[in-house]
Amino acid sequence: MSDTPDQYGVVGHPVSHSWSPFIHGMFAKATTQNLAYRLFDITPEDFRREVLRLFATGVRGLNITLPHKQAAAELVNELTPRAERAQAVNTIAFFEDTALLGDNTDGLGLTADLERNLGITLTDKRVLILGAGGAVRGVLGPLLERELREVHIANRTPERARKLATEFADMGQVSGCGYADLRGPAYDLIINATSASLKGEMPQIPAGIVGEATVCYDMAYGRGHTPFTLWAKSLHAARATKGWGMLVEQAAESFLLWRGIRPDTQPVLQALARHA
Ligand code: NAP
C-alpha cells in the first residue's frame, strides 16, 4: 500500500475562509484515513478546465462551494438522485467505474444540524429562505421532505426565487418573491442562504417577519456575529445561529461518500466551538 496520502480538496471563489481542511483533517485522523485536503481558488471561467485537470492529476474527491455548485452538476458524468433533484453539486467523487459522480450533502447537513444538534422540529413550520443560489437548491428537497407548512424563497433577483419555487412545487407549498414583497406574520424559521454575510452585508428585509419564537439561521460561518445574526438578535429572535453545524454535518456525508466511513461529528463541533 502507498504511503502517499489520497488527495481531496474544496473548490470555490472565494475559498480562503473555508474551514473544510480543518474539519476533514480531524475526520481523517479520527478514522485513520491517509488523505490530504487542500483549498483550490478557481474562478468561474476556469472552473471546468481546472477541475478536470485536478482529477486527471489523481485527485480522488472535491467539495464544491460558491459560486460553482450548478456548474459542477453540469460537469460530472453521473448525479446521485438528490443532486439530480437539486441540479447542484457540493461533492464530487472519482470512482474508476463511474468516473465523476456528483452528490449534494448540503440538505442532509442542514437538517442534521437543525434537528439533531439544535433540537428543532421542522414539520408544520413556516420557513423563509433568503437566497436562490446553489446552496438553496441543495437544501430545498430535504427541507420539503419534512412536511413543512410552507416555504417562501426570497431573493435579490426575484425571478431566480420564482424559478426555484416552480422547480420544487411538486414537493410542497413553495413560493418565490423579492425582498420588497416580504410581510409578516413572523416566520418560525428564517434561513439566510445568501452570500451577503461574506461581504459584511445582509439582504434588505423587513423587521416584521421576525418574532420572539423565530429561529434565525445564517448558513454563513465565521468568527463573531454576521450582519444577519446581529439583526436577528436586535429583534429578539428566539435564536440567532450560524452554519458551523451544517458545515460539519455536510462534510461528514462527503467523507462517507469518499471513504465509506461516517466520522463522528461531535468532537469536530466541540473543537470548532473552541477555535472558531
Ligand atoms: P451562490 O450560488 O453564489 O448564491 C449566492 C446567493 O446570494 C444568491 O441568491 C445571490 O442573489 C445572493 N446574494 C449575494 N450577495 C448578496 C447581497 N449583497 N444581498 C443579497 N443577496 C445577495 O452561493 P451559494 O453556494 O448558494 O452559498 C450561499 C451562502 O451559503 C454562502 O455564504 C455559503 O458560504 C453558505 N453555505 C454554507 C454552507 C454550510 O455548510 N454552512 C453550505 C452551503 C453554503 P442573486 O441571485 O440576486 O445574485
JSON list of C-alpha atoms in Angstrom, two decimals, residues 87-268:
[
{"chain": "A", "resi": 87, "resn": "GLN", "atom": "CA", "xyz": [-29.31, 20.40, -10.09]},
{"chain": "A", "resi": 88, "resn": "ALA", "atom": "CA", "xyz": [-26.45, 21.44, -7.83]},
{"chain": "A", "resi": 89, "resn": "VAL", "atom": "CA", "xyz": [-23.41, 19.51, -6.59]},
{"chain": "A", "resi": 90, "resn": "ASN", "atom": "CA", "xyz": [-21.31, 20.12, -3.47]},
{"chain": "A", "resi": 91, "resn": "THR", "atom": "CA", "xyz": [-19.34, 16.84, -3.56]},
{"chain": "A", "resi": 92, "resn": "ILE", "atom": "CA", "xyz": [-17.60, 15.09, -6.47]},
{"chain": "A", "resi": 93, "resn": "ALA", "atom": "CA", "xyz": [-16.13, 11.61, -6.11]},
{"chain": "A", "resi": 94, "resn": "PHE", "atom": "CA", "xyz": [-13.88, 9.93, -8.64]},
{"chain": "A", "resi": 95, "resn": "PHE", "atom": "CA", "xyz": [-14.70, 6.25, -8.99]},
{"chain": "A", "resi": 96, "resn": "GLU", "atom": "CA", "xyz": [-12.93, 4.01, -11.51]},
{"chain": "A", "resi": 97, "resn": "ASP", "atom": "CA", "xyz": [-16.22, 2.61, -12.82]},
{"chain": "A", "resi": 98, "resn": "THR", "atom": "CA", "xyz": [-18.45, 5.72, -12.99]},
{"chain": "A", "resi": 99, "resn": "ALA", "atom": "CA", "xyz": [-15.77, 8.40, -13.48]},
{"chain": "A", "resi": 100, "resn": "LEU", "atom": "CA", "xyz": [-17.08, 11.58, -11.80]},
{"chain": "A", "resi": 101, "resn": "LEU", "atom": "CA", "xyz": [-20.09, 11.17, -9.51]},
{"chain": "A", "resi": 102, "resn": "GLY", "atom": "CA", "xyz": [-21.80, 14.36, -8.29]},
{"chain": "A", "resi": 103, "resn": "ASP", "atom": "CA", "xyz": [-23.65, 14.38, -4.96]},
{"chain": "A", "resi": 104, "resn": "ASN", "atom": "CA", "xyz": [-25.27, 17.02, -2.77]},
{"chain": "A", "resi": 105, "resn": "THR", "atom": "CA", "xyz": [-24.88, 16.69, 1.00]},
{"chain": "A", "resi": 106, "resn": "ASP", "atom": "CA", "xyz": [-25.93, 20.27, 1.92]},
{"chain": "A", "resi": 107, "resn": "GLY", "atom": "CA", "xyz": [-29.54, 19.27, 2.67]},
{"chain": "A", "resi": 108, "resn": "LEU", "atom": "CA", "xyz": [-28.54, 16.43, 4.99]},
{"chain": "A", "resi": 109, "resn": "GLY", "atom": "CA", "xyz": [-26.05, 18.78, 6.63]},
{"chain": "A", "resi": 110, "resn": "LEU", "atom": "CA", "xyz": [-28.65, 21.47, 7.31]},
{"chain": "A", "resi": 111, "resn": "THR", "atom": "CA", "xyz": [-31.41, 19.12, 8.52]},
{"chain": "A", "resi": 112, "resn": "ALA", "atom": "CA", "xyz": [-28.97, 17.20, 10.77]},
{"chain": "A", "resi": 113, "resn": "ASP", "atom": "CA", "xyz": [-27.85, 20.48, 12.34]},
{"chain": "A", "resi": 114, "resn": "LEU", "atom": "CA", "xyz": [-31.37, 21.86, 12.80]},
{"chain": "A", "resi": 115, "resn": "GLU", "atom": "CA", "xyz": [-32.91, 18.64, 14.10]},
{"chain": "A", "resi": 116, "resn": "ARG", "atom": "CA", "xyz": [-30.11, 16.73, 15.82]},
{"chain": "A", "resi": 117, "resn": "ASN", "atom": "CA", "xyz": [-27.79, 19.49, 17.04]},
{"chain": "A", "resi": 118, "resn": "LEU", "atom": "CA", "xyz": [-30.30, 22.30, 17.68]},
{"chain": "A", "resi": 119, "resn": "GLY", "atom": "CA", "xyz": [-33.36, 20.17, 18.55]},
{"chain": "A", "resi": 120, "resn": "ILE", "atom": "CA", "xyz": [-35.73, 21.94, 16.13]},
{"chain": "A", "resi": 121, "resn": "THR", "atom": "CA", "xyz": [-38.82, 20.13, 14.79]},
{"chain": "A", "resi": 122, "resn": "LEU", "atom": "CA", "xyz": [-39.44, 21.13, 11.18]},
{"chain": "A", "resi": 123, "resn": "THR", "atom": "CA", "xyz": [-42.82, 19.54, 10.48]},
{"chain": "A", "resi": 124, "resn": "ASP", "atom": "CA", "xyz": [-45.64, 22.07, 10.00]},
{"chain": "A", "resi": 125, "resn": "LYS", "atom": "CA", "xyz": [-43.29, 25.08, 10.29]},
{"chain": "A", "resi": 126, "resn": "ARG", "atom": "CA", "xyz": [-43.44, 28.27, 8.15]},
{"chain": "A", "resi": 127, "resn": "VAL", "atom": "CA", "xyz": [-40.00, 28.76, 6.69]},
{"chain": "A", "resi": 128, "resn": "LEU", "atom": "CA", "xyz": [-38.42, 31.69, 4.84]},
{"chain": "A", "resi": 129, "resn": "ILE", "atom": "CA", "xyz": [-35.27, 31.09, 2.81]},
{"chain": "A", "resi": 130, "resn": "LEU", "atom": "CA", "xyz": [-33.23, 34.12, 1.72]},
{"chain": "A", "resi": 131, "resn": "GLY", "atom": "CA", "xyz": [-31.26, 33.48, -1.48]},
{"chain": "A", "resi": 132, "resn": "ALA", "atom": "CA", "xyz": [-31.74, 31.29, -4.53]},
{"chain": "A", "resi": 133, "resn": "GLY", "atom": "CA", "xyz": [-28.25, 30.05, -5.32]},
{"chain": "A", "resi": 134, "resn": "GLY", "atom": "CA", "xyz": [-26.58, 26.65, -5.26]},
{"chain": "A", "resi": 135, "resn": "ALA", "atom": "CA", "xyz": [-26.96, 26.16, -1.50]},
{"chain": "A", "resi": 136, "resn": "VAL", "atom": "CA", "xyz": [-30.73, 26.68, -1.62]},
{"chain": "A", "resi": 137, "resn": "ARG", "atom": "CA", "xyz": [-31.04, 24.15, -4.43]},
{"chain": "A", "resi": 138, "resn": "GLY", "atom": "CA", "xyz": [-29.36, 21.57, -2.20]},
{"chain": "A", "resi": 139, "resn": "VAL", "atom": "CA", "xyz": [-31.47, 22.13, 0.91]},
{"chain": "A", "resi": 140, "resn": "LEU", "atom": "CA", "xyz": [-34.96, 22.59, -0.55]},
{"chain": "A", "resi": 141, "resn": "GLY", "atom": "CA", "xyz": [-35.65, 18.89, -1.20]},
{"chain": "A", "resi": 142, "resn": "PRO", "atom": "CA", "xyz": [-34.61, 17.61, 2.26]},
{"chain": "A", "resi": 143, "resn": "LEU", "atom": "CA", "xyz": [-36.48, 20.51, 3.95]},
{"chain": "A", "resi": 144, "resn": "LEU", "atom": "CA", "xyz": [-39.69, 19.89, 1.99]},
{"chain": "A", "resi": 145, "resn": "GLU", "atom": "CA", "xyz": [-39.49, 16.15, 2.84]},
{"chain": "A", "resi": 146, "resn": "ARG", "atom": "CA", "xyz": [-40.15, 17.26, 6.46]},
{"chain": "A", "resi": 147, "resn": "GLU", "atom": "CA", "xyz": [-43.69, 18.32, 5.50]},
{"chain": "A", "resi": 148, "resn": "LEU", "atom": "CA", "xyz": [-43.25, 22.00, 6.29]},
{"chain": "A", "resi": 149, "resn": "ARG", "atom": "CA", "xyz": [-46.44, 24.06, 6.28]},
{"chain": "A", "resi": 150, "resn": "GLU", "atom": "CA", "xyz": [-44.98, 26.42, 3.67]},
{"chain": "A", "resi": 151, "resn": "VAL", "atom": "CA", "xyz": [-41.69, 27.69, 2.30]},
{"chain": "A", "resi": 152, "resn": "HIS", "atom": "CA", "xyz": [-41.14, 31.17, 0.91]},
{"chain": "A", "resi": 153, "resn": "ILE", "atom": "CA", "xyz": [-37.98, 31.80, -1.06]},
{"chain": "A", "resi": 154, "resn": "ALA", "atom": "CA", "xyz": [-36.98, 35.47, -1.32]},
{"chain": "A", "resi": 155, "resn": "ASN", "atom": "CA", "xyz": [-34.06, 36.63, -3.42]},
{"chain": "A", "resi": 156, "resn": "ARG", "atom": "CA", "xyz": [-32.37, 39.86, -4.55]},
{"chain": "A", "resi": 157, "resn": "THR", "atom": "CA", "xyz": [-33.12, 38.71, -8.10]},
{"chain": "A", "resi": 158, "resn": "PRO", "atom": "CA", "xyz": [-36.79, 37.68, -7.63]},
{"chain": "A", "resi": 159, "resn": "GLU", "atom": "CA", "xyz": [-37.00, 35.65, -10.89]},
{"chain": "A", "resi": 160, "resn": "ARG", "atom": "CA", "xyz": [-34.44, 33.16, -9.55]},
{"chain": "A", "resi": 161, "resn": "ALA", "atom": "CA", "xyz": [-36.58, 32.64, -6.43]},
{"chain": "A", "resi": 162, "resn": "ARG", "atom": "CA", "xyz": [-39.74, 32.12, -8.53]},
{"chain": "A", "resi": 163, "resn": "LYS", "atom": "CA", "xyz": [-37.96, 29.67, -10.84]},
{"chain": "A", "resi": 164, "resn": "LEU", "atom": "CA", "xyz": [-36.75, 27.61, -7.88]},
{"chain": "A", "resi": 165, "resn": "ALA", "atom": "CA", "xyz": [-40.23, 27.60, -6.33]},
{"chain": "A", "resi": 166, "resn": "THR", "atom": "CA", "xyz": [-41.66, 26.26, -9.60]},
{"chain": "A", "resi": 167, "resn": "GLU", "atom": "CA", "xyz": [-38.99, 23.56, -9.81]},
{"chain": "A", "resi": 168, "resn": "PHE", "atom": "CA", "xyz": [-39.85, 22.28, -6.32]},
{"chain": "A", "resi": 169, "resn": "ALA", "atom": "CA", "xyz": [-43.64, 22.86, -6.37]},
{"chain": "A", "resi": 170, "resn": "ASP", "atom": "CA", "xyz": [-44.30, 19.10, -6.66]},
{"chain": "A", "resi": 171, "resn": "MET", "atom": "CA", "xyz": [-42.82, 18.61, -3.16]},
{"chain": "A", "resi": 172, "resn": "GLY", "atom": "CA", "xyz": [-44.97, 21.04, -1.15]},
{"chain": "A", "resi": 173, "resn": "GLN", "atom": "CA", "xyz": [-46.22, 24.59, -0.65]},
{"chain": "A", "resi": 174, "resn": "VAL", "atom": "CA", "xyz": [-43.37, 26.71, -2.10]},
{"chain": "A", "resi": 175, "resn": "SER", "atom": "CA", "xyz": [-43.42, 30.26, -3.45]},
{"chain": "A", "resi": 176, "resn": "GLY", "atom": "CA", "xyz": [-40.79, 32.75, -4.60]},
{"chain": "A", "resi": 177, "resn": "CYS", "atom": "CA", "xyz": [-40.57, 36.57, -4.38]},
{"chain": "A", "resi": 178, "resn": "GLY", "atom": "CA", "xyz": [-38.28, 39.58, -3.95]},
{"chain": "A", "resi": 179, "resn": "TYR", "atom": "CA", "xyz": [-37.32, 41.08, -0.57]},
{"chain": "A", "resi": 180, "resn": "ALA", "atom": "CA", "xyz": [-39.69, 44.03, -1.01]},
{"chain": "A", "resi": 181, "resn": "ASP", "atom": "CA", "xyz": [-42.65, 41.60, -1.13]},
{"chain": "A", "resi": 182, "resn": "LEU", "atom": "CA", "xyz": [-41.96, 40.12, 2.33]},
{"chain": "A", "resi": 183, "resn": "ARG", "atom": "CA", "xyz": [-44.62, 40.69, 5.01]},
{"chain": "A", "resi": 184, "resn": "GLY", "atom": "CA", "xyz": [-45.48, 39.36, 8.50]},
{"chain": "A", "resi": 185, "resn": "PRO", "atom": "CA", "xyz": [-46.66, 37.37, 10.34]},
{"chain": "A", "resi": 186, "resn": "ALA", "atom": "CA", "xyz": [-43.38, 36.21, 11.79]},
{"chain": "A", "resi": 187, "resn": "TYR", "atom": "CA", "xyz": [-41.87, 33.01, 10.40]},
{"chain": "A", "resi": 188, "resn": "ASP", "atom": "CA", "xyz": [-40.93, 30.01, 12.55]},
{"chain": "A", "resi": 189, "resn": "LEU", "atom": "CA", "xyz": [-37.56, 29.70, 10.82]},
{"chain": "A", "resi": 190, "resn": "ILE", "atom": "CA", "xyz": [-35.59, 32.12, 8.62]},
{"chain": "A", "resi": 191, "resn": "ILE", "atom": "CA", "xyz": [-32.54, 30.73, 6.81]},
{"chain": "A", "resi": 192, "resn": "ASN", "atom": "CA", "xyz": [-30.06, 33.18, 5.32]},
{"chain": "A", "resi": 193, "resn": "ALA", "atom": "CA", "xyz": [-28.62, 31.31, 2.34]},
{"chain": "A", "resi": 194, "resn": "THR", "atom": "CA", "xyz": [-27.28, 34.38, 0.57]},
{"chain": "A", "resi": 195, "resn": "SER", "atom": "CA", "xyz": [-23.55, 35.02, 0.32]},
{"chain": "A", "resi": 196, "resn": "ALA", "atom": "CA", "xyz": [-24.12, 38.59, 1.63]},
{"chain": "A", "resi": 197, "resn": "SER", "atom": "CA", "xyz": [-22.52, 37.79, 5.03]},
{"chain": "A", "resi": 198, "resn": "LEU", "atom": "CA", "xyz": [-19.21, 37.05, 3.30]},
{"chain": "A", "resi": 199, "resn": "LYS", "atom": "CA", "xyz": [-19.12, 40.72, 2.25]},
{"chain": "A", "resi": 200, "resn": "GLY", "atom": "CA", "xyz": [-20.32, 42.03, 5.63]},
{"chain": "A", "resi": 201, "resn": "GLU", "atom": "CA", "xyz": [-23.76, 42.78, 4.15]},
{"chain": "A", "resi": 202, "resn": "MET", "atom": "CA", "xyz": [-27.26, 41.46, 4.65]},
{"chain": "A", "resi": 203, "resn": "PRO", "atom": "CA", "xyz": [-30.38, 41.26, 2.48]},
{"chain": "A", "resi": 204, "resn": "GLN", "atom": "CA", "xyz": [-32.77, 44.23, 2.75]},
{"chain": "A", "resi": 205, "resn": "ILE", "atom": "CA", "xyz": [-35.63, 42.52, 4.62]},
{"chain": "A", "resi": 206, "resn": "PRO", "atom": "CA", "xyz": [-38.35, 44.00, 6.86]},
{"chain": "A", "resi": 207, "resn": "ALA", "atom": "CA", "xyz": [-38.28, 43.58, 10.66]},
{"chain": "A", "resi": 208, "resn": "GLY", "atom": "CA", "xyz": [-41.90, 42.37, 10.91]},
{"chain": "A", "resi": 209, "resn": "ILE", "atom": "CA", "xyz": [-41.02, 38.85, 9.72]},
{"chain": "A", "resi": 210, "resn": "VAL", "atom": "CA", "xyz": [-39.15, 38.08, 12.98]},
{"chain": "A", "resi": 211, "resn": "GLY", "atom": "CA", "xyz": [-40.95, 37.31, 16.25]},
{"chain": "A", "resi": 212, "resn": "GLU", "atom": "CA", "xyz": [-39.85, 36.09, 19.66]},
{"chain": "A", "resi": 213, "resn": "ALA", "atom": "CA", "xyz": [-40.30, 32.46, 18.57]},
{"chain": "A", "resi": 214, "resn": "THR", "atom": "CA", "xyz": [-38.41, 32.83, 15.27]},
{"chain": "A", "resi": 215, "resn": "VAL", "atom": "CA", "xyz": [-35.20, 30.85, 14.79]},
{"chain": "A", "resi": 216, "resn": "CYS", "atom": "CA", "xyz": [-32.76, 32.72, 12.52]},
{"chain": "A", "resi": 217, "resn": "TYR", "atom": "CA", "xyz": [-30.09, 30.56, 10.88]},
{"chain": "A", "resi": 218, "resn": "ASP", "atom": "CA", "xyz": [-27.24, 32.01, 8.82]},
{"chain": "A", "resi": 219, "resn": "MET", "atom": "CA", "xyz": [-25.62, 29.36, 6.61]},
{"chain": "A", "resi": 220, "resn": "ALA", "atom": "CA", "xyz": [-22.51, 31.53, 6.63]},
{"chain": "A", "resi": 221, "resn": "TYR", "atom": "CA", "xyz": [-19.95, 30.90, 9.35]},
{"chain": "A", "resi": 222, "resn": "GLY", "atom": "CA", "xyz": [-17.01, 32.79, 10.77]},
{"chain": "A", "resi": 223, "resn": "ARG", "atom": "CA", "xyz": [-15.79, 34.36, 13.98]},
{"chain": "A", "resi": 224, "resn": "GLY", "atom": "CA", "xyz": [-18.29, 36.52, 15.86]},
{"chain": "A", "resi": 225, "resn": "HIS", "atom": "CA", "xyz": [-21.66, 37.65, 14.59]},
{"chain": "A", "resi": 226, "resn": "THR", "atom": "CA", "xyz": [-22.70, 38.05, 10.96]},
{"chain": "A", "resi": 227, "resn": "PRO", "atom": "CA", "xyz": [-24.82, 41.09, 9.96]},
{"chain": "A", "resi": 228, "resn": "PHE", "atom": "CA", "xyz": [-27.80, 38.69, 9.78]},
{"chain": "A", "resi": 229, "resn": "THR", "atom": "CA", "xyz": [-27.33, 37.18, 13.27]},
{"chain": "A", "resi": 230, "resn": "LEU", "atom": "CA", "xyz": [-26.80, 40.69, 14.70]},
{"chain": "A", "resi": 231, "resn": "TRP", "atom": "CA", "xyz": [-30.04, 41.82, 13.02]},
{"chain": "A", "resi": 232, "resn": "ALA", "atom": "CA", "xyz": [-31.89, 38.78, 14.42]},
{"chain": "A", "resi": 233, "resn": "LYS", "atom": "CA", "xyz": [-30.58, 39.41, 17.94]},
{"chain": "A", "resi": 234, "resn": "SER", "atom": "CA", "xyz": [-31.60, 43.07, 17.76]},
{"chain": "A", "resi": 235, "resn": "LEU", "atom": "CA", "xyz": [-35.16, 41.89, 17.01]},
{"chain": "A", "resi": 236, "resn": "HIS", "atom": "CA", "xyz": [-35.13, 39.42, 19.95]},
{"chain": "A", "resi": 237, "resn": "ALA", "atom": "CA", "xyz": [-35.39, 36.32, 17.79]},
{"chain": "A", "resi": 238, "resn": "ALA", "atom": "CA", "xyz": [-35.57, 33.09, 19.80]},
{"chain": "A", "resi": 239, "resn": "ARG", "atom": "CA", "xyz": [-32.24, 32.04, 18.35]},
{"chain": "A", "resi": 240, "resn": "ALA", "atom": "CA", "xyz": [-29.60, 33.52, 16.02]},
{"chain": "A", "resi": 241, "resn": "THR", "atom": "CA", "xyz": [-27.20, 30.85, 14.89]},
{"chain": "A", "resi": 242, "resn": "LYS", "atom": "CA", "xyz": [-24.53, 30.33, 12.22]},
{"chain": "A", "resi": 243, "resn": "GLY", "atom": "CA", "xyz": [-23.82, 27.47, 9.83]},
{"chain": "A", "resi": 244, "resn": "TRP", "atom": "CA", "xyz": [-20.96, 25.69, 11.63]},
{"chain": "A", "resi": 245, "resn": "GLY", "atom": "CA", "xyz": [-23.07, 22.61, 12.36]},
{"chain": "A", "resi": 246, "resn": "MET", "atom": "CA", "xyz": [-24.29, 22.40, 8.76]},
{"chain": "A", "resi": 247, "resn": "LEU", "atom": "CA", "xyz": [-20.70, 22.70, 7.56]},
{"chain": "A", "resi": 248, "resn": "VAL", "atom": "CA", "xyz": [-19.51, 19.81, 9.74]},
{"chain": "A", "resi": 249, "resn": "GLU", "atom": "CA", "xyz": [-22.53, 17.56, 9.05]},
{"chain": "A", "resi": 250, "resn": "GLN", "atom": "CA", "xyz": [-22.38, 18.03, 5.26]},
{"chain": "A", "resi": 251, "resn": "ALA", "atom": "CA", "xyz": [-18.63, 17.36, 5.41]},
{"chain": "A", "resi": 252, "resn": "ALA", "atom": "CA", "xyz": [-19.26, 14.09, 7.26]},
{"chain": "A", "resi": 253, "resn": "GLU", "atom": "CA", "xyz": [-21.61, 12.97, 4.46]},
{"chain": "A", "resi": 254, "resn": "SER", "atom": "CA", "xyz": [-18.97, 13.86, 1.83]},
{"chain": "A", "resi": 255, "resn": "PHE", "atom": "CA", "xyz": [-16.39, 11.88, 3.80]},
{"chain": "A", "resi": 256, "resn": "LEU", "atom": "CA", "xyz": [-18.78, 8.91, 3.88]},
{"chain": "A", "resi": 257, "resn": "LEU", "atom": "CA", "xyz": [-19.14, 9.02, 0.07]},
{"chain": "A", "resi": 258, "resn": "TRP", "atom": "CA", "xyz": [-15.37, 9.19, -0.45]},
{"chain": "A", "resi": 259, "resn": "ARG", "atom": "CA", "xyz": [-14.10, 6.82, 2.25]},
{"chain": "A", "resi": 260, "resn": "GLY", "atom": "CA", "xyz": [-17.08, 4.62, 3.21]},
{"chain": "A", "resi": 261, "resn": "ILE", "atom": "CA", "xyz": [-16.99, 5.79, 6.87]},
{"chain": "A", "resi": 262, "resn": "ARG", "atom": "CA", "xyz": [-19.17, 8.46, 8.51]},
{"chain": "A", "resi": 263, "resn": "PRO", "atom": "CA", "xyz": [-16.99, 10.17, 11.12]},
{"chain": "A", "resi": 264, "resn": "ASP", "atom": "CA", "xyz": [-18.31, 11.27, 14.50]},
{"chain": "A", "resi": 265, "resn": "THR", "atom": "CA", "xyz": [-19.11, 14.99, 14.15]},
{"chain": "A", "resi": 266, "resn": "GLN", "atom": "CA", "xyz": [-19.29, 15.89, 17.86]},
{"chain": "A", "resi": 267, "resn": "PRO", "atom": "CA", "xyz": [-15.50, 16.17, 18.52]},
{"chain": "A", "resi": 268, "resn": "VAL", "atom": "CA", "xyz": [-15.16, 18.47, 15.49]}
]
